[in-house]
Short mmCIF file of C-alpha atoms and ligand atoms in Angstrom, two decimals:
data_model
loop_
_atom_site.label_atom_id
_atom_site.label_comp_id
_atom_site.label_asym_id
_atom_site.label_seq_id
_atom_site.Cartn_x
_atom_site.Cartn_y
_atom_site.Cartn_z
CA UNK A 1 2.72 -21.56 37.58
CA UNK A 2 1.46 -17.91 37.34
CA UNK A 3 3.20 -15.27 36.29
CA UNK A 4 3.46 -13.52 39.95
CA UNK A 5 5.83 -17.04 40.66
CA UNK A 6 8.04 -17.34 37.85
CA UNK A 7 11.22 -14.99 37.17
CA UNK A 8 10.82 -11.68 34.96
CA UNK A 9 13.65 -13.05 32.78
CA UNK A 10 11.22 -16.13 32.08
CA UNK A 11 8.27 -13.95 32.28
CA UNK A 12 9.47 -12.00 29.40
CA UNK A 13 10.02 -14.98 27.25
CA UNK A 14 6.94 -17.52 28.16
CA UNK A 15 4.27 -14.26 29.00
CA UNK A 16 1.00 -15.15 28.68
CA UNK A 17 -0.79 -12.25 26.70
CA UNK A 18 -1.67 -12.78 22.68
CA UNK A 19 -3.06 -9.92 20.60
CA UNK A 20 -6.68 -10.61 18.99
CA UNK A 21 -7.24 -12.46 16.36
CA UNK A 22 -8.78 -11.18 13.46
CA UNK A 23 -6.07 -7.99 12.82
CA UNK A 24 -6.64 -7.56 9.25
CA UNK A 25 -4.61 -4.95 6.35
CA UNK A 26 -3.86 -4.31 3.13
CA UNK A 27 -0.44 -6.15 3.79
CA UNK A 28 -0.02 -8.98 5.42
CA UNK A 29 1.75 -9.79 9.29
CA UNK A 30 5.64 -10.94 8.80
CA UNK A 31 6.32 -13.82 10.52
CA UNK A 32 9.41 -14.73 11.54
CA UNK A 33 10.24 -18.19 12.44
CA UNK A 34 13.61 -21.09 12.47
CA UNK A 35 11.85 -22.57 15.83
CA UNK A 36 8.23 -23.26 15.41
CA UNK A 37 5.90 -24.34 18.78
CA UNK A 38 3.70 -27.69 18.34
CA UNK A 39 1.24 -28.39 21.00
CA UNK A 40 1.91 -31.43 21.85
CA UNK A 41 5.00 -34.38 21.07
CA UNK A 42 2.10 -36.13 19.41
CA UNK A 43 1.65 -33.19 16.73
CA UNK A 44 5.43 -33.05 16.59
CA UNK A 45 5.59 -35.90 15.36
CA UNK A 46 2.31 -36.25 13.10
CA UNK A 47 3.46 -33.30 11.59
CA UNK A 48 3.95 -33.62 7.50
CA UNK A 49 5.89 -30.87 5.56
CA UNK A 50 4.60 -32.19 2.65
CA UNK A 51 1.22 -30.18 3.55
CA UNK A 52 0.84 -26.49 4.09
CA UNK A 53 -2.06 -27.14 6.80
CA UNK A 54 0.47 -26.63 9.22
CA UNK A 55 4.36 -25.24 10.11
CA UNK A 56 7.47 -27.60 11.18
CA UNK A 57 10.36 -25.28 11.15
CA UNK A 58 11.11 -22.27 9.82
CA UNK A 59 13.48 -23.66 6.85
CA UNK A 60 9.65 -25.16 5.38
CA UNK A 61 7.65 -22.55 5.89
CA UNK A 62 6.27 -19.89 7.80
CA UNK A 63 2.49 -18.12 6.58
CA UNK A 64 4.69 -15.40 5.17
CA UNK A 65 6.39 -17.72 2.81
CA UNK A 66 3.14 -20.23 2.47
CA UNK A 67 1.89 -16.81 1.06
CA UNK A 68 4.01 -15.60 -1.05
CA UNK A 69 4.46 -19.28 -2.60
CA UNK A 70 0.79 -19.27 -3.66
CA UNK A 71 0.85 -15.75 -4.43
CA UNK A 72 3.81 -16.65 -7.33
CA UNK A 73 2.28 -20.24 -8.49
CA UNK A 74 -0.64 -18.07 -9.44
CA UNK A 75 1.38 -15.45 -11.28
CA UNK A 76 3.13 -18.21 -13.08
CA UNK A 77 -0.47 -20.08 -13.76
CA UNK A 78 1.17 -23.22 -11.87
CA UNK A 79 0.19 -25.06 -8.71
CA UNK A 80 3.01 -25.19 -6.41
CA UNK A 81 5.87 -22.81 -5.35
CA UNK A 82 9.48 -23.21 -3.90
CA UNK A 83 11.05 -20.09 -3.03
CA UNK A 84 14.93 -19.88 -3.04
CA UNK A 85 17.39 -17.34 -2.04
CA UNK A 86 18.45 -15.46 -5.23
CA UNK A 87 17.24 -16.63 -9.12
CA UNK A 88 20.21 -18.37 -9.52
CA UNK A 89 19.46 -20.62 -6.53
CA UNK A 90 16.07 -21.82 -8.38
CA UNK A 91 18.45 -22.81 -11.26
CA UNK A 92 20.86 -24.62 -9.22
CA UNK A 93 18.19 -26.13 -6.94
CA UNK A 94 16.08 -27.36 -10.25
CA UNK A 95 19.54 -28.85 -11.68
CA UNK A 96 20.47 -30.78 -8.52
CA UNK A 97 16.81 -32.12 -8.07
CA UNK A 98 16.83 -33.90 -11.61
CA UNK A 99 20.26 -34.56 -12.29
CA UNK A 100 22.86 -37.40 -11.54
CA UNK A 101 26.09 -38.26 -13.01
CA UNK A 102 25.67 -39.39 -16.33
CA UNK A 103 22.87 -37.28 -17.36
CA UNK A 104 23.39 -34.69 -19.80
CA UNK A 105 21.40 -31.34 -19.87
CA UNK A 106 20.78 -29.03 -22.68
CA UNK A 107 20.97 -24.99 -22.11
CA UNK A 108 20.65 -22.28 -24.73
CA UNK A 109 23.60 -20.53 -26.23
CA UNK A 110 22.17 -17.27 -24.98
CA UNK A 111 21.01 -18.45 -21.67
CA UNK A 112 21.89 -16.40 -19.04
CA UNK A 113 25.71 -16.69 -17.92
CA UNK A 114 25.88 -18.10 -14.20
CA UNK A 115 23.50 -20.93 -15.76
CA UNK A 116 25.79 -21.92 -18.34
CA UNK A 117 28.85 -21.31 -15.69
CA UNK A 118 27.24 -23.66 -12.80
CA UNK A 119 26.70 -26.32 -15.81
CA UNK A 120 30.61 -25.68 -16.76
CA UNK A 121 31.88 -26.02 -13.00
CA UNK A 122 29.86 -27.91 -10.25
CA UNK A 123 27.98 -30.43 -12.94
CA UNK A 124 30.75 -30.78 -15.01
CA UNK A 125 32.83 -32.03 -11.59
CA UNK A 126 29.90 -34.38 -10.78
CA UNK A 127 29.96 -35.87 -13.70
CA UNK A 128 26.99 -34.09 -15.24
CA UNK A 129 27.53 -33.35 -19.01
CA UNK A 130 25.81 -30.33 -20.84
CA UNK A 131 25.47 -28.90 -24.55
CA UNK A 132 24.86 -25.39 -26.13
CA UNK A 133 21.44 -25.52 -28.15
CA UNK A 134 20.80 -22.90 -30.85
CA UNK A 135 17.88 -20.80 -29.06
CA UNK A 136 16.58 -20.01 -32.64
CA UNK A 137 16.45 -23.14 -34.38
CA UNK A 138 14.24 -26.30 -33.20
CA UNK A 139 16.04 -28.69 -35.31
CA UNK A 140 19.42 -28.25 -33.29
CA UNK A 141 17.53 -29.24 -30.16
CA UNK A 142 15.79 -32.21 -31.51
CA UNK A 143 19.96 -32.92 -33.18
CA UNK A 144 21.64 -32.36 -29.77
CA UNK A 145 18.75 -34.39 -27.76
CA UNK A 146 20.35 -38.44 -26.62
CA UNK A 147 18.89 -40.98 -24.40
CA UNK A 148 20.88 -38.87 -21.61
CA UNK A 149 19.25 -35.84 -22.04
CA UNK A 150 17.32 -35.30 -18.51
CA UNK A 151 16.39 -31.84 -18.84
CA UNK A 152 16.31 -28.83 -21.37
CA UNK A 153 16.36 -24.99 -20.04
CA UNK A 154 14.43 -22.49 -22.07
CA UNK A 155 14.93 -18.88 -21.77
CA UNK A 156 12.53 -16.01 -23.61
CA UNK A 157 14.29 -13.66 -24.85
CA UNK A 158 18.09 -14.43 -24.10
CA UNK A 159 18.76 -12.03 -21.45
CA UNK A 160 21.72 -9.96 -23.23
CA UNK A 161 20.99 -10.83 -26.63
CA UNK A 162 17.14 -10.73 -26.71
CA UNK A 163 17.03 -13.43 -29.70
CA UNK A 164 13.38 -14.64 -28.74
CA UNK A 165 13.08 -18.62 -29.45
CA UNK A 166 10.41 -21.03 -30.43
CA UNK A 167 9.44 -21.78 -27.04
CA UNK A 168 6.52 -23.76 -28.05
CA UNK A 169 7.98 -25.76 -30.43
CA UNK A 170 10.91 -26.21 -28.06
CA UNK A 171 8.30 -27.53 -25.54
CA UNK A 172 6.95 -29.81 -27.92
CA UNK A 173 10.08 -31.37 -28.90
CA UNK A 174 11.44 -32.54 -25.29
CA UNK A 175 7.79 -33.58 -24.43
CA UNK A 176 7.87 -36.08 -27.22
CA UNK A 177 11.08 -36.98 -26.19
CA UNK A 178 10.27 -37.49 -22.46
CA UNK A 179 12.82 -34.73 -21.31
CA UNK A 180 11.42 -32.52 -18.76
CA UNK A 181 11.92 -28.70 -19.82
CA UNK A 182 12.30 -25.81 -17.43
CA UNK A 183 11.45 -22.36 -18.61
CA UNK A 184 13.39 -19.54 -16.82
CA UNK A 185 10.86 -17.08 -17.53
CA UNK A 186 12.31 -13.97 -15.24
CA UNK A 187 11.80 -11.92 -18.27
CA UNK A 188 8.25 -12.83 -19.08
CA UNK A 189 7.42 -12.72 -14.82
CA UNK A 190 4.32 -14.27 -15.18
CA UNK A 191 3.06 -11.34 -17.26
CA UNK A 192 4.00 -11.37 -21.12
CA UNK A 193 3.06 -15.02 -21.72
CA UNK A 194 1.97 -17.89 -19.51
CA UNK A 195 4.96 -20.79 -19.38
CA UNK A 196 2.74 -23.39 -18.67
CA UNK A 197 0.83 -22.82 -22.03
CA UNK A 198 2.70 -22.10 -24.98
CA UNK A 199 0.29 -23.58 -27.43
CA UNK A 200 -1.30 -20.03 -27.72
CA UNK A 201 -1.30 -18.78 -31.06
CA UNK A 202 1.01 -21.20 -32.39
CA UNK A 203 0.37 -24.61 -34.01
CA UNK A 204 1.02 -26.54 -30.97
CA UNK A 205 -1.88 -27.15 -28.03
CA UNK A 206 -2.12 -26.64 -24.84
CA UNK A 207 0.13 -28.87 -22.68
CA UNK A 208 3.14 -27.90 -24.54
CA UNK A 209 4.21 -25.50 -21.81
CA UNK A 210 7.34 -25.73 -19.87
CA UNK A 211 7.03 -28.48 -16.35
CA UNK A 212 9.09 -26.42 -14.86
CA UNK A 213 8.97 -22.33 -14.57
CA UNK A 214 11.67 -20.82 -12.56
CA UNK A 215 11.70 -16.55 -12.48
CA UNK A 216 14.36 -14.54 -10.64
CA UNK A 217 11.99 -12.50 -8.07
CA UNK A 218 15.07 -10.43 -7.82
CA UNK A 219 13.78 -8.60 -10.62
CA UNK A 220 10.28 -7.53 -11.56
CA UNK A 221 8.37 -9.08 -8.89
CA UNK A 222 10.72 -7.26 -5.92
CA UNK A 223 10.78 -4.32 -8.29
CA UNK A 224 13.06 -2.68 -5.39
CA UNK A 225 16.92 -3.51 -6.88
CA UNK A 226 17.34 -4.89 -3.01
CA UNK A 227 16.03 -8.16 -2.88
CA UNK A 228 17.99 -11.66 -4.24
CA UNK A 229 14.92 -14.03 -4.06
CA UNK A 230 14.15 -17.06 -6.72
CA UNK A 231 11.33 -19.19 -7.42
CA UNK A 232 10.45 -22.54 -8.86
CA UNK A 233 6.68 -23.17 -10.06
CA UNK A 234 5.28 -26.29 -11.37
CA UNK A 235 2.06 -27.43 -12.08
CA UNK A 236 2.83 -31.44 -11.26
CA UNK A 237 2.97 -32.77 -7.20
CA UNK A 238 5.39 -34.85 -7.99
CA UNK A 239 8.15 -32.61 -9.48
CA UNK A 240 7.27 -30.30 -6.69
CA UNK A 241 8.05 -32.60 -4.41
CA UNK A 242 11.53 -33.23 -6.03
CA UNK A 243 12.00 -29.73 -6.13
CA UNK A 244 10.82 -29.50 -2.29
CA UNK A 245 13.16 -32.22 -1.30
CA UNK A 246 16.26 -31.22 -2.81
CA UNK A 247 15.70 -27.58 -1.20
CA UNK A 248 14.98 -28.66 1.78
CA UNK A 249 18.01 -31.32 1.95
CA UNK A 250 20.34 -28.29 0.72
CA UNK A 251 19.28 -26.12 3.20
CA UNK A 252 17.57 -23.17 0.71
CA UNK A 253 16.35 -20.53 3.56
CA UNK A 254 14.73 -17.08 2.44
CA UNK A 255 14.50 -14.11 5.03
CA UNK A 256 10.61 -13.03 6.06
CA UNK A 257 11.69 -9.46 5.41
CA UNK A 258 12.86 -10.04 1.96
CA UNK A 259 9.25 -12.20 1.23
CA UNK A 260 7.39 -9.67 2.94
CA UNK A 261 9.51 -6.90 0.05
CA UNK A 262 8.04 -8.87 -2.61
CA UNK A 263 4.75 -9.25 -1.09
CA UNK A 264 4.43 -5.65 -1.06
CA UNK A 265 5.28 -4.95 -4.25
CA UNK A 266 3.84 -7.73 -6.50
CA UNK A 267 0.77 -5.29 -6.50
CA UNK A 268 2.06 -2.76 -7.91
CA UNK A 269 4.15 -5.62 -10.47
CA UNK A 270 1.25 -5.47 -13.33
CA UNK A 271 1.77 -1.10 -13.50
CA UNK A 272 5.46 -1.31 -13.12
CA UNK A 273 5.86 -3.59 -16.07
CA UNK A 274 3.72 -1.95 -18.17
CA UNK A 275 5.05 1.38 -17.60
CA UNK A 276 8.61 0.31 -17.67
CA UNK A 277 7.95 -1.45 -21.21
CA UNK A 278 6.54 1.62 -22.39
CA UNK A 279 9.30 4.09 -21.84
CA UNK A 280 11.84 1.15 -22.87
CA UNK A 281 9.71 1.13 -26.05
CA UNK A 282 9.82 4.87 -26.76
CA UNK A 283 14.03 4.45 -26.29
CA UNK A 284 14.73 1.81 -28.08
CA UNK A 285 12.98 3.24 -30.80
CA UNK A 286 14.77 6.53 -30.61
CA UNK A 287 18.17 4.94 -29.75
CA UNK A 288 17.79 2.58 -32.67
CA UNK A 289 17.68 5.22 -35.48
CA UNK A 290 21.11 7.15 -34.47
CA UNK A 291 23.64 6.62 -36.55
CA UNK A 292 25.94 4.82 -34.24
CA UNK A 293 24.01 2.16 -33.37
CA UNK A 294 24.36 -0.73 -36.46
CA UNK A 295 21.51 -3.30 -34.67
CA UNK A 296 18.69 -2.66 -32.11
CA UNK A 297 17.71 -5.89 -29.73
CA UNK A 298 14.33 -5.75 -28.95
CA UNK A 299 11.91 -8.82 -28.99
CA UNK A 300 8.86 -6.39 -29.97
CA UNK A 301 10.44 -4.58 -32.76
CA UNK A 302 10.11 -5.95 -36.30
CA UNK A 303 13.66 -7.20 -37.55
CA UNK A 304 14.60 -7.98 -34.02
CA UNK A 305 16.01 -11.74 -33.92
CA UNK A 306 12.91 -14.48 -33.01
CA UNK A 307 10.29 -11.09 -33.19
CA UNK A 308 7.92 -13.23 -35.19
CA UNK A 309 8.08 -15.98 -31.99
CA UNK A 310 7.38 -12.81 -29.44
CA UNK A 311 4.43 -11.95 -31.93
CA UNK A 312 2.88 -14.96 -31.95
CA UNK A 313 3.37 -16.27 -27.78
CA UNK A 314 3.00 -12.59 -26.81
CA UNK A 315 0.44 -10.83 -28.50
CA UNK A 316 -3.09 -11.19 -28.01
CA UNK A 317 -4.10 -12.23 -31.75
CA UNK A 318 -0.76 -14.07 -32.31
CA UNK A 319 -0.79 -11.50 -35.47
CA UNK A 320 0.72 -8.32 -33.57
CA UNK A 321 -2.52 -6.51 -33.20
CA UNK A 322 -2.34 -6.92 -29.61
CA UNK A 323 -1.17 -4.97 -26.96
CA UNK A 324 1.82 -7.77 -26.70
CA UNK A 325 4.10 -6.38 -23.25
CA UNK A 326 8.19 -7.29 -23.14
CA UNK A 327 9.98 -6.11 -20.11
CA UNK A 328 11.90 -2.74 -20.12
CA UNK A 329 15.20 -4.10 -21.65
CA UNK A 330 16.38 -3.86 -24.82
CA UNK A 331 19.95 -3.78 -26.18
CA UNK A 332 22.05 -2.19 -29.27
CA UNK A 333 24.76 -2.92 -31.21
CA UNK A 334 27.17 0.09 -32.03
CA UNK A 335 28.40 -0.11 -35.23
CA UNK A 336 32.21 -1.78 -35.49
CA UNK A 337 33.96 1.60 -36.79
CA UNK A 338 33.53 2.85 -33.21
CA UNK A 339 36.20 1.26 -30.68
CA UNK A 340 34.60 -0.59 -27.06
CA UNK A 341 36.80 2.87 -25.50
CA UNK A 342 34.21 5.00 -27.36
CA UNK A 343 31.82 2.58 -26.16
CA UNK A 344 32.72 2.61 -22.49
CA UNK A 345 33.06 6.54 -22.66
CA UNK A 346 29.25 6.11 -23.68
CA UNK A 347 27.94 4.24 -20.54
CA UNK A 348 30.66 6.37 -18.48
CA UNK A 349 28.70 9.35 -19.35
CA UNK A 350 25.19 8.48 -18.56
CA UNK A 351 24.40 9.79 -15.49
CA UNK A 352 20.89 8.53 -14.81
CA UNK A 353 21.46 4.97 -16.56
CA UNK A 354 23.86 3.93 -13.82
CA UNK A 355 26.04 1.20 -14.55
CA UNK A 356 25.10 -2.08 -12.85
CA UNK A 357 23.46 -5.87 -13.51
CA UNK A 358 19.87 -6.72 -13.22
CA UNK A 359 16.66 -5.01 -13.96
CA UNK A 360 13.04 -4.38 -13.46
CA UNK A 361 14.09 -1.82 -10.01
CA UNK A 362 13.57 1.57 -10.22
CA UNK A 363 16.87 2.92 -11.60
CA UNK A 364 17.63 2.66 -15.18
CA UNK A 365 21.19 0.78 -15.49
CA UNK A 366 22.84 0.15 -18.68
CA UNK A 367 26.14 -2.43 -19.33
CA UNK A 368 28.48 -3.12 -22.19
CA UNK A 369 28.60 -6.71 -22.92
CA UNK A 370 32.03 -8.24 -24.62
CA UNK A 371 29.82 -10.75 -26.48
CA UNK A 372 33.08 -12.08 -28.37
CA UNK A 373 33.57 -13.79 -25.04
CA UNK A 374 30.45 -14.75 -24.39
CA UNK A 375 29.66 -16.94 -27.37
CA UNK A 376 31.59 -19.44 -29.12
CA UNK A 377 31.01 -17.39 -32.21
CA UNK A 378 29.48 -14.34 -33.09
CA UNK A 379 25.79 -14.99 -34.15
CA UNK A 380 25.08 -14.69 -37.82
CA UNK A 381 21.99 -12.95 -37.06
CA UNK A 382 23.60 -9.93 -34.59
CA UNK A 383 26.02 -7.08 -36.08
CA UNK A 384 29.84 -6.62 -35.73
CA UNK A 385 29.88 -3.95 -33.16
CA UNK A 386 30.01 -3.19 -29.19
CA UNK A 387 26.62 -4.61 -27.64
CA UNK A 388 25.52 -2.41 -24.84
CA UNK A 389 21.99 -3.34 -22.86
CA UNK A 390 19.70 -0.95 -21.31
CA UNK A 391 17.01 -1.74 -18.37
CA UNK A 392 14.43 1.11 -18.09
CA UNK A 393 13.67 2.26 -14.10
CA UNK A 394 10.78 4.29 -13.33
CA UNK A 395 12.39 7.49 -14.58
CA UNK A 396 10.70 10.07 -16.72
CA UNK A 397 10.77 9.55 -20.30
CA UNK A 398 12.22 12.70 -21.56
CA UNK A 399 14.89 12.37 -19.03
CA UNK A 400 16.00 9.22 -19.91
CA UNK A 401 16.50 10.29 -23.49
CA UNK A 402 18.09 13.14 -22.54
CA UNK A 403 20.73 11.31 -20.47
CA UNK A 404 21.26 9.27 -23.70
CA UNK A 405 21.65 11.92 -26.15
CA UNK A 406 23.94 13.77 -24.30
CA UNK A 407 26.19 10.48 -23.62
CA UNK A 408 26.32 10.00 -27.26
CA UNK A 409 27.27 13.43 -27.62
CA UNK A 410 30.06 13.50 -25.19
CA UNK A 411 31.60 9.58 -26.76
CA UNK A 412 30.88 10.20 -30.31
CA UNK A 413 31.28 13.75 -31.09
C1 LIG B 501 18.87 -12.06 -12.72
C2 LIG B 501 18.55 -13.30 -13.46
C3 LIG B 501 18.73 -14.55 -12.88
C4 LIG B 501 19.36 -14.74 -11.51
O1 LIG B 501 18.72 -14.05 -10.50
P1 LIG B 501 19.54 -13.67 -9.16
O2 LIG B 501 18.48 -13.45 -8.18
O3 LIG B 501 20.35 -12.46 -9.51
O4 LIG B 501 20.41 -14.84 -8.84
C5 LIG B 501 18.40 -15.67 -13.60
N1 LIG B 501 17.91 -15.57 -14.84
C6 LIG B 501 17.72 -14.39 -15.45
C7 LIG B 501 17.19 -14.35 -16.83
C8 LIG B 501 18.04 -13.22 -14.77
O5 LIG B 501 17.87 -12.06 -15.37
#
């Protein structure tokens, strides 16, 4: 058939005309796919989704996603990529690939909360059991570790709390055990430390890095505050292949326009980070010596809780010498004589910290944390007080500060 015999209607779907080959840009095309042609039945069916030479349905990949899979198995220093819908997906989809009744799992006491929520509801239902480790102290993970542990989640810093843990000894532990570790390192993003090498500047080798590195995109590597995206890196076929199989059984889709967000802005990832750590640096520092504030929660500051285990994974010299990077969070404690109203009143009068969860976009948001609730007792290590945590946009500086002084003002007199 030409296309002088068949209908427009058709004409308009099967036309015949394909732009050049060879269209190249600084970004790459999005492709858009759930349907995906094949030649012929016989490449239908010779087709293997195990390999990324080719495309099955949109669901397994498209060259958008094939992309921006490499793109993050590089960033993590790992080998193979599954990309989920939000950060929380890449938990859930790591927990339902290695778990079965029976199995317990192992999750920090900081960790952050929907992880220790989905272990509480869904795995507790199906028979999965779990236990609260003490991010801080190696000993109570080798204590709480039984012939049912299947897997241990690390998490550097804890995401409200900033305690930064051990990792590497934490590695080293569940790989003499056998229990397969995975490292949510959405803080880190690939940038402050590598996951899959702990060993450096610590006492344990290379090879006592995390199997498993998992890092809400959402955050950093989006750097927009309007993308949910997750990922799941490992360096082993095998587990990627779990991984791979569970998300594919469960149906994990991502959108091409949301992979083509990150794509764009993973180059500028390296700057953002940098600058956002900077100016979070120059606040916390500031915030931490007013008089209302009792404790300051910042990995890189001396006297922080677990700074010694930031020094040594994080910095280039394992001394502090280095030019050691943290993300743009940090959070204080204000002191116990002031009430959580005075507190509220606080974040209620910040007007360019705007009140809202996540981080690394390009609005500064701040929220008060009811930590009583949060843990099943107040850490020995943190001060009686309101905590309230602050992500650093891409705001000026002095501006920032402002906004804080003059909230402190208007709450505390
Ligand atoms: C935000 C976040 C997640 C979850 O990411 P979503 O995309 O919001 O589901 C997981 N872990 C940490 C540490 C996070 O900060």
């Amino acid at each position: 058939m030409s296309t002088s015999e068949i209908d427009p209607v058709t004409t308009l779907i099967h036309h015949p005309y394909a732009p050049p080959a060879g269209f190249l840009a600084p970004q790459p095309g999005v492709f858009k796919a759930s349907t995906v042609f094949f030649p012929s039945v016989a490449a239908m069916r010779a087709r293997n989704w195990k390999e990324k030479s080719g495309y099955t349905y949109g669901l397994h990949g498209t060259p958008t996603t094939f992309m921006l899979e490499e793109r993050i198995a590089t960033l993590e220093g790992g080998r193979h990529c599954v990309l989920l819908p939000s950060g929380l997906a890449a938990i859930a989809n790591v927990n339902l690939a290695l778990l079965e009744a029976g199995d317990e799992l192992l999750i920090p006491d900081n960790a952050y909360g929907p992880n220790k929520a989905l272990a509480e509801g869904e795995l507790a239902r199906w028979g999965i059991t779990h236990q609260l480790y003490d991010a801080l102290d190696p000993a109570d993970l080798q204590a709480r570790i039984t012939p049912r542990t299947r897997l241990v989640w690390l998490e550097a810093p804890g995401s409200v709390t900033m305690e930064f843990p051990p990792l590497a000894h934490h590695a080293h532990i569940c790989r003499q055990q056998g229990v397969i570790t995975a490292l949510d390192n959405t803080w880190g993003a690939g940038l402050a430390f590598n996951g899959f090498d702990l060993g450096r500047g610590a006492r344990f080798t290379p090879g006592s890095g995390a199997d498993i590195v998992v890092q809400a995109l959402t955050k950093y590597p989006s750097g927009g505050g309007d993308v949910l995206m997750g990922s799941a890196v490992t360096r082993d076929e095998a587990l990627h292949l779990k991984l791979k199989l569970t998300h594919m059984r469960l149906g994990w889709g991502i959108g091409a326009n949301d992979a083509e967000a990150v794509l764009r802005a993973l180059p500028s990832m390296a700057l953002r980070y940098r600058a956002q750590d900077e100016v979070a640096r120059a606040l916390a520092a500031w915030l931490g010596q007013q008089p209302q504030v009792a404790q300051l929660l910042h990995p890189a500051f001396a006297g922080s809780p677990g700074h010694e285990h930031w020094r040594a994974l994080c910095t280039e010299d394992g001394q502090g010498g280095g030019p050691g990077l943290a993300a743009g969070l940090f959070s204080v404690i204000f002191d116990a004589r002031y009430s959580a109203a005075q507190v509220d009143a606080f974040c209620d009068a910040l007007r360019l910290f705007k009140l809202g969860y996540s981080w690394g976009g390009p609005t500064s948001l701040v929220v008060p944390y009811d930590l009583a609730a949060m843990r099943m007792a107040w850490p020995a290590h943190i001060a009686r007080g309101t905590l309230v945590r602050f992500s650093v946009g891409l705001e000026a500086a002095a501006d920032l500060r402002q906004d804080l002084q003059q909230a402190l003002g208007v709450a505390f007199g």
